[in-house]
Structures are given as C-alpha cells and as structure tokens.
Amino acid sequence: MYLAFRFTPESFLRLLGTTLLLVLGLSFAFVYLLPNWGLMGYPHEGAWRGIFVHKNNLGRFAALGVLVFLALLKTPGRKEAWVLGLLLSGVILAGARSATSLVLAFTVLFVALGLWLAWRYRKLWPVLLLFGITLGGSGGMILAANYEFLLEALGKDATLTGRVPLWLTLLPFIQERLWTGYGLGGFWLGWEGPSAYVWNLVGWNPSHAHNGYLDLCLDLGLVGLLLGLWLMIRFGLGSIRRYRVGGFSGETLFLVGLTVLLVVYNFSESNFLRANNLYWLFLVWGCMTVIKRRGLAARVAIPQ
C-alpha cells in the first residue's frame, strides 16, 4: 500500500527494473564465477539457480523480468539497460530449465503481442475478437490432444510433478470445512496439523498446496476464495480500464500483464496471503494502484 501511494507506476516500474537487473546480473555472475553455488546438484544437475536456493526461484524472477523490461522499453529514457535485462532474462530462462517459468514468460509475450495488436488495430476489434477466439479455441484443442507430448517437452509428467495427486488428495479436506477453512496458516503445520494426513497419503512433504486457489479454500474456505477472486477481478478490470484510456504504454502493459501472470502463476504455486512473497505484494500494489488512479480521475473530473 505504501509503494502504491508513495510512487507513481512509472517510478515503481523503474525501481523494479533496476532491482531485477541487479538480481539477474548477480545470478549470471554466480553461475560462472561461483558454480558450486550458482549451479544445481542432483536431481537437477547443471541447472542454473544463481543467487537463489532453487532453479525455479531464479526462473520466476527471469519470467517477471521479461514483463518488466518489455514494459520499461515503452517508457521514456535510456533503453540500453532494459534491452540488456531482457536478453539476460531470456538466457537465464534457458539456463534455469524451469517449465513453469517458461510458460509464464511465453504467456507474457503472448499478452504483450495481443495488447499491441488490439490497440494498433482497434478499429477492427470485431475481426480481432473473432480471430482471438478462433486461435484460442484451436490452440486449446491442439494442446488437449497433444498434452502428453507438451509435458514431456517441458520435462513434466501427467501428474505435473506430483501436483495433480496432491490436489485430488486435498479436495476431501476442503469439503470438510468448506465455508471457513482451517484458519489462516492453520492447515500446513507439518506433522502437528492436518497436513500430516496429506503427507502420509501423497508420500512427500509439501509445505503448501502448489495452488493458490486451493490454499485459499484450506485457509479461509469459500469465503476466502471468493474474496481472493474479487481482488483479482478488481485488479484485472482496473488494468483493462487503464489500457482502454491510456492505450498501449509501459504502465498498461505491466498492469495487464501482471494480472495475467498472477492468475496463471496461482495455478501451480501459492502466493495469496503469503508473508515475504513478492507476488502477493504485487497483487496488493496493483489493486491499490488502479483504485487510487480511479479515485484521482474522479476528483479531477468533479470541478470540470
């Protein structure tokens, strides 16, 4: 909330870009100068992890970098650093070998291309809408028919590295306390909480559901899930409103792209109401930013 009221979206974006450039640059240096730390061991030998403890963490920051640096290229000022950051993000994505991060990065590129086309050819929006529906439907059918090949190419299996059995195991626990859940942080308590039964059933020890929507149901029930979805929808509608008014700019690309990134990311990881979680910070910041901008616009319009 402080970041939303203290900085403009453009200033926040530049701060974030500078931070990501430092993080990714240090990670790249660790890979070649300190390989004992910068590279993963068994069972992911050779995968890059940089200054992080796991390759997936580095990959997610690189995927976020793709969005941030693309948005910064649409802002005024020197762009050499942002081009370098974009190239560095691509190299690190390849080195980290994180399937989730690659999906996030390609999702960002698809959203950026869609926003650019929609604004450039906005007078032809019925044709673009029909084309988008056709392309999306065809792509969905192709993916559904060849999902095993796609998962194999990404280094995954049909269980998404154990996630699907975990999700199916959690459904009876959600139904047991459907409306209010187990309380915030009340389910994943290791061997001392309900998570002990889950660990025995799935054969490994997850610390969360690897799905933000399921974790909301476990913590706060359907009430929490509806509130979480309301936040996402509020952020998404506000971002689209900014895009319709301001056009294809760095700010609107970041806001709309971040909305899509958060929606997709929460299907494989959990970041709702998580302490020290950058993506939860982004969701709160995004909601406050679009609400603040709408309030400012209303106050400016009143005297007129």
mmCIF file with all atom_site columns, N, CA and C in Angstrom, residues 1-13 231 234-242 250-252 254-256 258-259 280-299:
data_model
loop_
_atom_site.group_PDB
_atom_site.id
_atom_site.type_symbol
_atom_site.label_atom_id
_atom_site.label_alt_id
_atom_site.label_comp_id
_atom_site.label_asym_id
_atom_site.label_entity_id
_atom_site.label_seq_id
_atom_site.pdbx_PDB_ins_code
_atom_site.Cartn_x
_atom_site.Cartn_y
_atom_site.Cartn_z
_atom_site.occupancy
_atom_site.B_iso_or_equiv
_atom_site.pdbx_formal_charge
_atom_site.auth_seq_id
_atom_site.auth_comp_id
_atom_site.auth_asym_id
_atom_site.auth_atom_id
_atom_site.pdbx_PDB_model_num
ATOM 1   N N  . MET A 1 1   ? 0.837   -1.198  0.000   1.00 0.00 ? 1   MET A N  1
ATOM 2   C CA . MET A 1 1   ? 0.000   0.000   0.000   1.00 0.00 ? 1   MET A CA 1
ATOM 3   C C  . MET A 1 1   ? 0.871   1.247   0.000   1.00 0.00 ? 1   MET A C  1
ATOM 4   N N  . TYR A 1 2   ? 1.956   1.179   0.763   1.00 0.00 ? 2   TYR A N  1
ATOM 5   C CA . TYR A 1 2   ? 2.871   2.327   0.803   1.00 0.00 ? 2   TYR A CA 1
ATOM 6   C C  . TYR A 1 2   ? 3.477   2.597   -0.577  1.00 0.00 ? 2   TYR A C  1
ATOM 7   N N  . LEU A 1 3   ? 3.907   1.538   -1.262  1.00 0.00 ? 3   LEU A N  1
ATOM 8   C CA . LEU A 1 3   ? 4.503   1.709   -2.587  1.00 0.00 ? 3   LEU A CA 1
ATOM 9   C C  . LEU A 1 3   ? 3.499   2.316   -3.570  1.00 0.00 ? 3   LEU A C  1
ATOM 10  N N  . ALA A 1 4   ? 2.226   1.918   -3.460  1.00 0.00 ? 4   ALA A N  1
ATOM 11  C CA . ALA A 1 4   ? 1.214   2.425   -4.383  1.00 0.00 ? 4   ALA A CA 1
ATOM 12  C C  . ALA A 1 4   ? 0.980   3.918   -4.203  1.00 0.00 ? 4   ALA A C  1
ATOM 13  N N  . PHE A 1 5   ? 1.036   4.398   -2.959  1.00 0.00 ? 5   PHE A N  1
ATOM 14  C CA . PHE A 1 5   ? 0.762   5.812   -2.701  1.00 0.00 ? 5   PHE A CA 1
ATOM 15  C C  . PHE A 1 5   ? 2.026   6.664   -2.733  1.00 0.00 ? 5   PHE A C  1
ATOM 16  N N  . ARG A 1 6   ? 3.178   6.042   -2.526  1.00 0.00 ? 6   ARG A N  1
ATOM 17  C CA . ARG A 1 6   ? 4.424   6.806   -2.493  1.00 0.00 ? 6   ARG A CA 1
ATOM 18  C C  . ARG A 1 6   ? 4.991   7.036   -3.892  1.00 0.00 ? 6   ARG A C  1
ATOM 19  N N  . PHE A 1 7   ? 4.853   6.046   -4.795  1.00 0.00 ? 7   PHE A N  1
ATOM 20  C CA . PHE A 1 7   ? 5.459   6.127   -6.116  1.00 0.00 ? 7   PHE A CA 1
ATOM 21  C C  . PHE A 1 7   ? 4.389   6.051   -7.199  1.00 0.00 ? 7   PHE A C  1
ATOM 22  N N  . THR A 1 8   ? 4.648   6.738   -8.307  1.00 0.00 ? 8   THR A N  1
ATOM 23  C CA . THR A 1 8   ? 3.818   6.549   -9.495  1.00 0.00 ? 8   THR A CA 1
ATOM 24  C C  . THR A 1 8   ? 4.117   5.175   -10.085 1.00 0.00 ? 8   THR A C  1
ATOM 25  N N  . PRO A 1 9   ? 3.212   4.612   -10.892 1.00 0.00 ? 9   PRO A N  1
ATOM 26  C CA . PRO A 1 9   ? 3.501   3.311   -11.508 1.00 0.00 ? 9   PRO A CA 1
ATOM 27  C C  . PRO A 1 9   ? 4.794   3.314   -12.321 1.00 0.00 ? 9   PRO A C  1
ATOM 28  N N  . GLU A 1 10  ? 5.081   4.444   -13.004 1.00 0.00 ? 10  GLU A N  1
ATOM 29  C CA . GLU A 1 10  ? 6.303   4.518   -13.797 1.00 0.00 ? 10  GLU A CA 1
ATOM 30  C C  . GLU A 1 10  ? 7.543   4.462   -12.900 1.00 0.00 ? 10  GLU A C  1
ATOM 31  N N  . SER A 1 11  ? 7.511   5.174   -11.774 1.00 0.00 ? 11  SER A N  1
ATOM 32  C CA . SER A 1 11  ? 8.647   5.154   -10.849 1.00 0.00 ? 11  SER A CA 1
ATOM 33  C C  . SER A 1 11  ? 8.822   3.777   -10.225 1.00 0.00 ? 11  SER A C  1
ATOM 34  N N  . PHE A 1 12  ? 7.708   3.170   -9.842  1.00 0.00 ? 12  PHE A N  1
ATOM 35  C CA . PHE A 1 12  ? 7.765   1.824   -9.266  1.00 0.00 ? 12  PHE A CA 1
ATOM 36  C C  . PHE A 1 12  ? 8.334   0.843   -10.278 1.00 0.00 ? 12  PHE A C  1
ATOM 37  N N  . LEU A 1 13  ? 7.939   0.990   -11.539 1.00 0.00 ? 13  LEU A N  1
ATOM 38  C CA . LEU A 1 13  ? 8.416   0.092   -12.592 1.00 0.00 ? 13  LEU A CA 1
ATOM 39  C C  . LEU A 1 13  ? 9.919   0.235   -12.785 1.00 0.00 ? 13  LEU A C  1
ATOM 40  N N  . LEU A 1 231 ? -10.502 -9.764  -5.505  1.00 0.00 ? 231 LEU A N  1
ATOM 41  C CA . LEU A 1 231 ? -9.297  -8.938  -5.641  1.00 0.00 ? 231 LEU A CA 1
ATOM 42  C C  . LEU A 1 231 ? -8.714  -9.060  -7.038  1.00 0.00 ? 231 LEU A C  1
ATOM 43  N N  . ARG A 1 234 ? -11.001 -7.328  -9.520  1.00 0.00 ? 234 ARG A N  1
ATOM 44  C CA . ARG A 1 234 ? -10.911 -5.876  -9.354  1.00 0.00 ? 234 ARG A CA 1
ATOM 45  C C  . ARG A 1 234 ? -9.634  -5.346  -9.999  1.00 0.00 ? 234 ARG A C  1
ATOM 46  N N  . PHE A 1 235 ? -8.531  -6.028  -9.782  1.00 0.00 ? 235 PHE A N  1
ATOM 47  C CA . PHE A 1 235 ? -7.265  -5.625  -10.375 1.00 0.00 ? 235 PHE A CA 1
ATOM 48  C C  . PHE A 1 235 ? -7.318  -5.746  -11.895 1.00 0.00 ? 235 PHE A C  1
ATOM 49  N N  . GLY A 1 236 ? -7.881  -6.861  -12.385 1.00 0.00 ? 236 GLY A N  1
ATOM 50  C CA . GLY A 1 236 ? -7.946  -7.066  -13.828 1.00 0.00 ? 236 GLY A CA 1
ATOM 51  C C  . GLY A 1 236 ? -8.803  -6.036  -14.534 1.00 0.00 ? 236 GLY A C  1
ATOM 52  N N  . LEU A 1 237 ? -9.993  -5.757  -13.990 1.00 0.00 ? 237 LEU A N  1
ATOM 53  C CA . LEU A 1 237 ? -10.874 -4.771  -14.616 1.00 0.00 ? 237 LEU A CA 1
ATOM 54  C C  . LEU A 1 237 ? -10.269 -3.378  -14.577 1.00 0.00 ? 237 LEU A C  1
ATOM 55  N N  . GLY A 1 238 ? -9.619  -3.048  -13.447 1.00 0.00 ? 238 GLY A N  1
ATOM 56  C CA . GLY A 1 238 ? -8.962  -1.747  -13.360 1.00 0.00 ? 238 GLY A CA 1
ATOM 57  C C  . GLY A 1 238 ? -7.818  -1.614  -14.346 1.00 0.00 ? 238 GLY A C  1
ATOM 58  N N  . SER A 1 239 ? -7.076  -2.694  -14.556 1.00 0.00 ? 239 SER A N  1
ATOM 59  C CA . SER A 1 239 ? -5.971  -2.669  -15.510 1.00 0.00 ? 239 SER A CA 1
ATOM 60  C C  . SER A 1 239 ? -6.478  -2.507  -16.936 1.00 0.00 ? 239 SER A C  1
ATOM 61  N N  . ILE A 1 240 ? -7.540  -3.227  -17.275 1.00 0.00 ? 240 ILE A N  1
ATOM 62  C CA . ILE A 1 240 ? -8.114  -3.106  -18.616 1.00 0.00 ? 240 ILE A CA 1
ATOM 63  C C  . ILE A 1 240 ? -8.680  -1.705  -18.832 1.00 0.00 ? 240 ILE A C  1
ATOM 64  N N  . ARG A 1 241 ? -9.272  -1.132  -17.785 1.00 0.00 ? 241 ARG A N  1
ATOM 65  C CA . ARG A 1 241 ? -9.775  0.237   -17.888 1.00 0.00 ? 241 ARG A CA 1
ATOM 66  C C  . ARG A 1 241 ? -8.645  1.210   -18.180 1.00 0.00 ? 241 ARG A C  1
ATOM 67  N N  . ARG A 1 242 ? -7.509  1.048   -17.496 1.00 0.00 ? 242 ARG A N  1
ATOM 68  C CA . ARG A 1 242 ? -6.346  1.899   -17.751 1.00 0.00 ? 242 ARG A CA 1
ATOM 69  C C  . ARG A 1 242 ? -5.860  1.718   -19.182 1.00 0.00 ? 242 ARG A C  1
ATOM 70  N N  . GLY A 1 250 ? 3.874   1.514   -21.324 1.00 0.00 ? 250 GLY A N  1
ATOM 71  C CA . GLY A 1 250 ? 4.598   0.678   -20.387 1.00 0.00 ? 250 GLY A CA 1
ATOM 72  C C  . GLY A 1 250 ? 3.785   0.364   -19.150 1.00 0.00 ? 250 GLY A C  1
ATOM 73  N N  . GLU A 1 251 ? 3.071   1.369   -18.651 1.00 0.00 ? 251 GLU A N  1
ATOM 74  C CA . GLU A 1 251 ? 2.260   1.167   -17.446 1.00 0.00 ? 251 GLU A CA 1
ATOM 75  C C  . GLU A 1 251 ? 1.143   0.163   -17.676 1.00 0.00 ? 251 GLU A C  1
ATOM 76  N N  . THR A 1 252 ? 0.398   0.341   -18.781 1.00 0.00 ? 252 THR A N  1
ATOM 77  C CA . THR A 1 252 ? -0.740  -0.549  -19.024 1.00 0.00 ? 252 THR A CA 1
ATOM 78  C C  . THR A 1 252 ? -0.278  -1.962  -19.377 1.00 0.00 ? 252 THR A C  1
ATOM 79  N N  . PHE A 1 254 ? 2.374   -3.410  -18.155 1.00 0.00 ? 254 PHE A N  1
ATOM 80  C CA . PHE A 1 254 ? 2.761   -4.025  -16.891 1.00 0.00 ? 254 PHE A CA 1
ATOM 81  C C  . PHE A 1 254 ? 1.537   -4.411  -16.074 1.00 0.00 ? 254 PHE A C  1
ATOM 82  N N  . LEU A 1 255 ? 0.531   -3.538  -16.002 1.00 0.00 ? 255 LEU A N  1
ATOM 83  C CA . LEU A 1 255 ? -0.649  -3.823  -15.192 1.00 0.00 ? 255 LEU A CA 1
ATOM 84  C C  . LEU A 1 255 ? -1.433  -5.015  -15.739 1.00 0.00 ? 255 LEU A C  1
ATOM 85  N N  . VAL A 1 256 ? -1.721  -5.009  -17.031 1.00 0.00 ? 256 VAL A N  1
ATOM 86  C CA . VAL A 1 256 ? -2.491  -6.108  -17.619 1.00 0.00 ? 256 VAL A CA 1
ATOM 87  C C  . VAL A 1 256 ? -1.670  -7.391  -17.604 1.00 0.00 ? 256 VAL A C  1
ATOM 88  N N  . LEU A 1 258 ? 0.723   -8.205  -15.567 1.00 0.00 ? 258 LEU A N  1
ATOM 89  C CA . LEU A 1 258 ? 0.853   -8.683  -14.193 1.00 0.00 ? 258 LEU A CA 1
ATOM 90  C C  . LEU A 1 258 ? -0.412  -9.397  -13.743 1.00 0.00 ? 258 LEU A C  1
ATOM 91  N N  . THR A 1 259 ? -1.572  -8.906  -14.155 1.00 0.00 ? 259 THR A N  1
ATOM 92  C CA . THR A 1 259 ? -2.826  -9.581  -13.819 1.00 0.00 ? 259 THR A CA 1
ATOM 93  C C  . THR A 1 259 ? -2.840  -11.002 -14.357 1.00 0.00 ? 259 THR A C  1
ATOM 94  N N  . TRP A 1 280 ? 2.379   -11.611 -3.855  1.00 0.00 ? 280 TRP A N  1
ATOM 95  C CA . TRP A 1 280 ? 1.298   -11.082 -3.015  1.00 0.00 ? 280 TRP A CA 1
ATOM 96  C C  . TRP A 1 280 ? 1.437   -9.569  -2.888  1.00 0.00 ? 280 TRP A C  1
ATOM 97  N N  . LEU A 1 281 ? 2.670   -9.091  -2.758  1.00 0.00 ? 281 LEU A N  1
ATOM 98  C CA . LEU A 1 281 ? 2.912   -7.644  -2.738  1.00 0.00 ? 281 LEU A CA 1
ATOM 99  C C  . LEU A 1 281 ? 2.405   -7.008  -4.037  1.00 0.00 ? 281 LEU A C  1
ATOM 100 N N  . PHE A 1 282 ? 2.668   -7.671  -5.171  1.00 0.00 ? 282 PHE A N  1
ATOM 101 C CA . PHE A 1 282 ? 2.228   -7.133  -6.461  1.00 0.00 ? 282 PHE A CA 1
ATOM 102 C C  . PHE A 1 282 ? 0.702   -7.031  -6.532  1.00 0.00 ? 282 PHE A C  1
ATOM 103 N N  . LEU A 1 283 ? 0.010   -8.042  -6.007  1.00 0.00 ? 283 LEU A N  1
ATOM 104 C CA . LEU A 1 283 ? -1.447  -8.020  -6.070  1.00 0.00 ? 283 LEU A CA 1
ATOM 105 C C  . LEU A 1 283 ? -2.011  -6.874  -5.250  1.00 0.00 ? 283 LEU A C  1
ATOM 106 N N  . VAL A 1 284 ? -1.490  -6.697  -4.037  1.00 0.00 ? 284 VAL A N  1
ATOM 107 C CA . VAL A 1 284 ? -1.954  -5.581  -3.199  1.00 0.00 ? 284 VAL A CA 1
ATOM 108 C C  . VAL A 1 284 ? -1.599  -4.254  -3.850  1.00 0.00 ? 284 VAL A C  1
ATOM 109 N N  . TRP A 1 285 ? -0.364  -4.142  -4.328  1.00 0.00 ? 285 TRP A N  1
ATOM 110 C CA . TRP A 1 285 ? 0.057   -2.904  -5.004  1.00 0.00 ? 285 TRP A CA 1
ATOM 111 C C  . TRP A 1 285 ? -0.835  -2.609  -6.215  1.00 0.00 ? 285 TRP A C  1
ATOM 112 N N  . GLY A 1 286 ? -1.106  -3.645  -7.027  1.00 0.00 ? 286 GLY A N  1
ATOM 113 C CA . GLY A 1 286 ? -1.914  -3.441  -8.220  1.00 0.00 ? 286 GLY A CA 1
ATOM 114 C C  . GLY A 1 286 ? -3.323  -2.985  -7.894  1.00 0.00 ? 286 GLY A C  1
ATOM 115 N N  . CYS A 1 287 ? -3.954  -3.618  -6.900  1.00 0.00 ? 287 CYS A N  1
ATOM 116 C CA . CYS A 1 287 ? -5.314  -3.211  -6.506  1.00 0.00 ? 287 CYS A CA 1
ATOM 117 C C  . CYS A 1 287 ? -5.332  -1.760  -6.029  1.00 0.00 ? 287 CYS A C  1
ATOM 118 N N  . MET A 1 288 ? -4.367  -1.396  -5.181  1.00 0.00 ? 288 MET A N  1
ATOM 119 C CA . MET A 1 288 ? -4.323  -0.028  -4.672  1.00 0.00 ? 288 MET A CA 1
ATOM 120 C C  . MET A 1 288 ? -4.008  0.968   -5.776  1.00 0.00 ? 288 MET A C  1
ATOM 121 N N  . THR A 1 289 ? -3.187  0.578   -6.733  1.00 0.00 ? 289 THR A N  1
ATOM 122 C CA . THR A 1 289 ? -2.821  1.480   -7.821  1.00 0.00 ? 289 THR A CA 1
ATOM 123 C C  . THR A 1 289 ? -4.008  1.810   -8.703  1.00 0.00 ? 289 THR A C  1
ATOM 124 N N  . VAL A 1 290 ? -4.770  0.786   -9.124  1.00 0.00 ? 290 VAL A N  1
ATOM 125 C CA . VAL A 1 290 ? -5.898  1.056   -10.010 1.00 0.00 ? 290 VAL A CA 1
ATOM 126 C C  . VAL A 1 290 ? -7.013  1.769   -9.254  1.00 0.00 ? 290 VAL A C  1
ATOM 127 N N  . ILE A 1 291 ? -7.184  1.464   -7.958  1.00 0.00 ? 291 ILE A N  1
ATOM 128 C CA . ILE A 1 291 ? -8.201  2.173   -7.170  1.00 0.00 ? 291 ILE A CA 1
ATOM 129 C C  . ILE A 1 291 ? -7.800  3.620   -6.976  1.00 0.00 ? 291 ILE A C  1
ATOM 130 N N  . LYS A 1 292 ? -6.517  3.877   -6.682  1.00 0.00 ? 292 LYS A N  1
ATOM 131 C CA . LYS A 1 292 ? -6.026  5.239   -6.481  1.00 0.00 ? 292 LYS A CA 1
ATOM 132 C C  . LYS A 1 292 ? -6.178  6.049   -7.756  1.00 0.00 ? 292 LYS A C  1
ATOM 133 N N  . ARG A 1 293 ? -5.805  5.476   -8.899  1.00 0.00 ? 293 ARG A N  1
ATOM 134 C CA . ARG A 1 293 ? -5.918  6.186   -10.161 1.00 0.00 ? 293 ARG A CA 1
ATOM 135 C C  . ARG A 1 293 ? -7.373  6.509   -10.493 1.00 0.00 ? 293 ARG A C  1
ATOM 136 N N  . ARG A 1 294 ? -8.270  5.582   -10.185 1.00 0.00 ? 294 ARG A N  1
ATOM 137 C CA . ARG A 1 294 ? -9.691  5.835   -10.462 1.00 0.00 ? 294 ARG A CA 1
ATOM 138 C C  . ARG A 1 294 ? -10.215 6.943   -9.561  1.00 0.00 ? 294 ARG A C  1
ATOM 139 N N  . GLY A 1 295 ? -9.789  6.949   -8.300  1.00 0.00 ? 295 GLY A N  1
ATOM 140 C CA . GLY A 1 295 ? -10.205 7.999   -7.374  1.00 0.00 ? 295 GLY A CA 1
ATOM 141 C C  . GLY A 1 295 ? -9.682  9.360   -7.771  1.00 0.00 ? 295 GLY A C  1
ATOM 142 N N  . LEU A 1 296 ? -8.430  9.415   -8.235  1.00 0.00 ? 296 LEU A N  1
ATOM 143 C CA . LEU A 1 296 ? -7.854  10.686  -8.686  1.00 0.00 ? 296 LEU A CA 1
ATOM 144 C C  . LEU A 1 296 ? -8.592  11.210  -9.913  1.00 0.00 ? 296 LEU A C  1
ATOM 145 N N  . ALA A 1 297 ? -8.921  10.297  -10.820 1.00 0.00 ? 297 ALA A N  1
ATOM 146 C CA . ALA A 1 297 ? -9.651  10.726  -12.023 1.00 0.00 ? 297 ALA A CA 1
ATOM 147 C C  . ALA A 1 297 ? -11.012 11.296  -11.659 1.00 0.00 ? 297 ALA A C  1
ATOM 148 N N  . ALA A 1 298 ? -11.686 10.696  -10.687 1.00 0.00 ? 298 ALA A N  1
ATOM 149 C CA . ALA A 1 298 ? -12.994 11.192  -10.269 1.00 0.00 ? 298 ALA A CA 1
ATOM 150 C C  . ALA A 1 298 ? -12.876 12.571  -9.640  1.00 0.00 ? 298 ALA A C  1
ATOM 151 N N  . ARG A 1 299 ? -11.837 12.784  -8.801  1.00 0.00 ? 299 ARG A N  1
ATOM 152 C CA . ARG A 1 299 ? -11.695 14.078  -8.142  1.00 0.00 ? 299 ARG A CA 1
ATOM 153 C C  . ARG A 1 299 ? -11.332 15.172  -9.132  1.00 0.00 ? 299 ARG A C  1
#
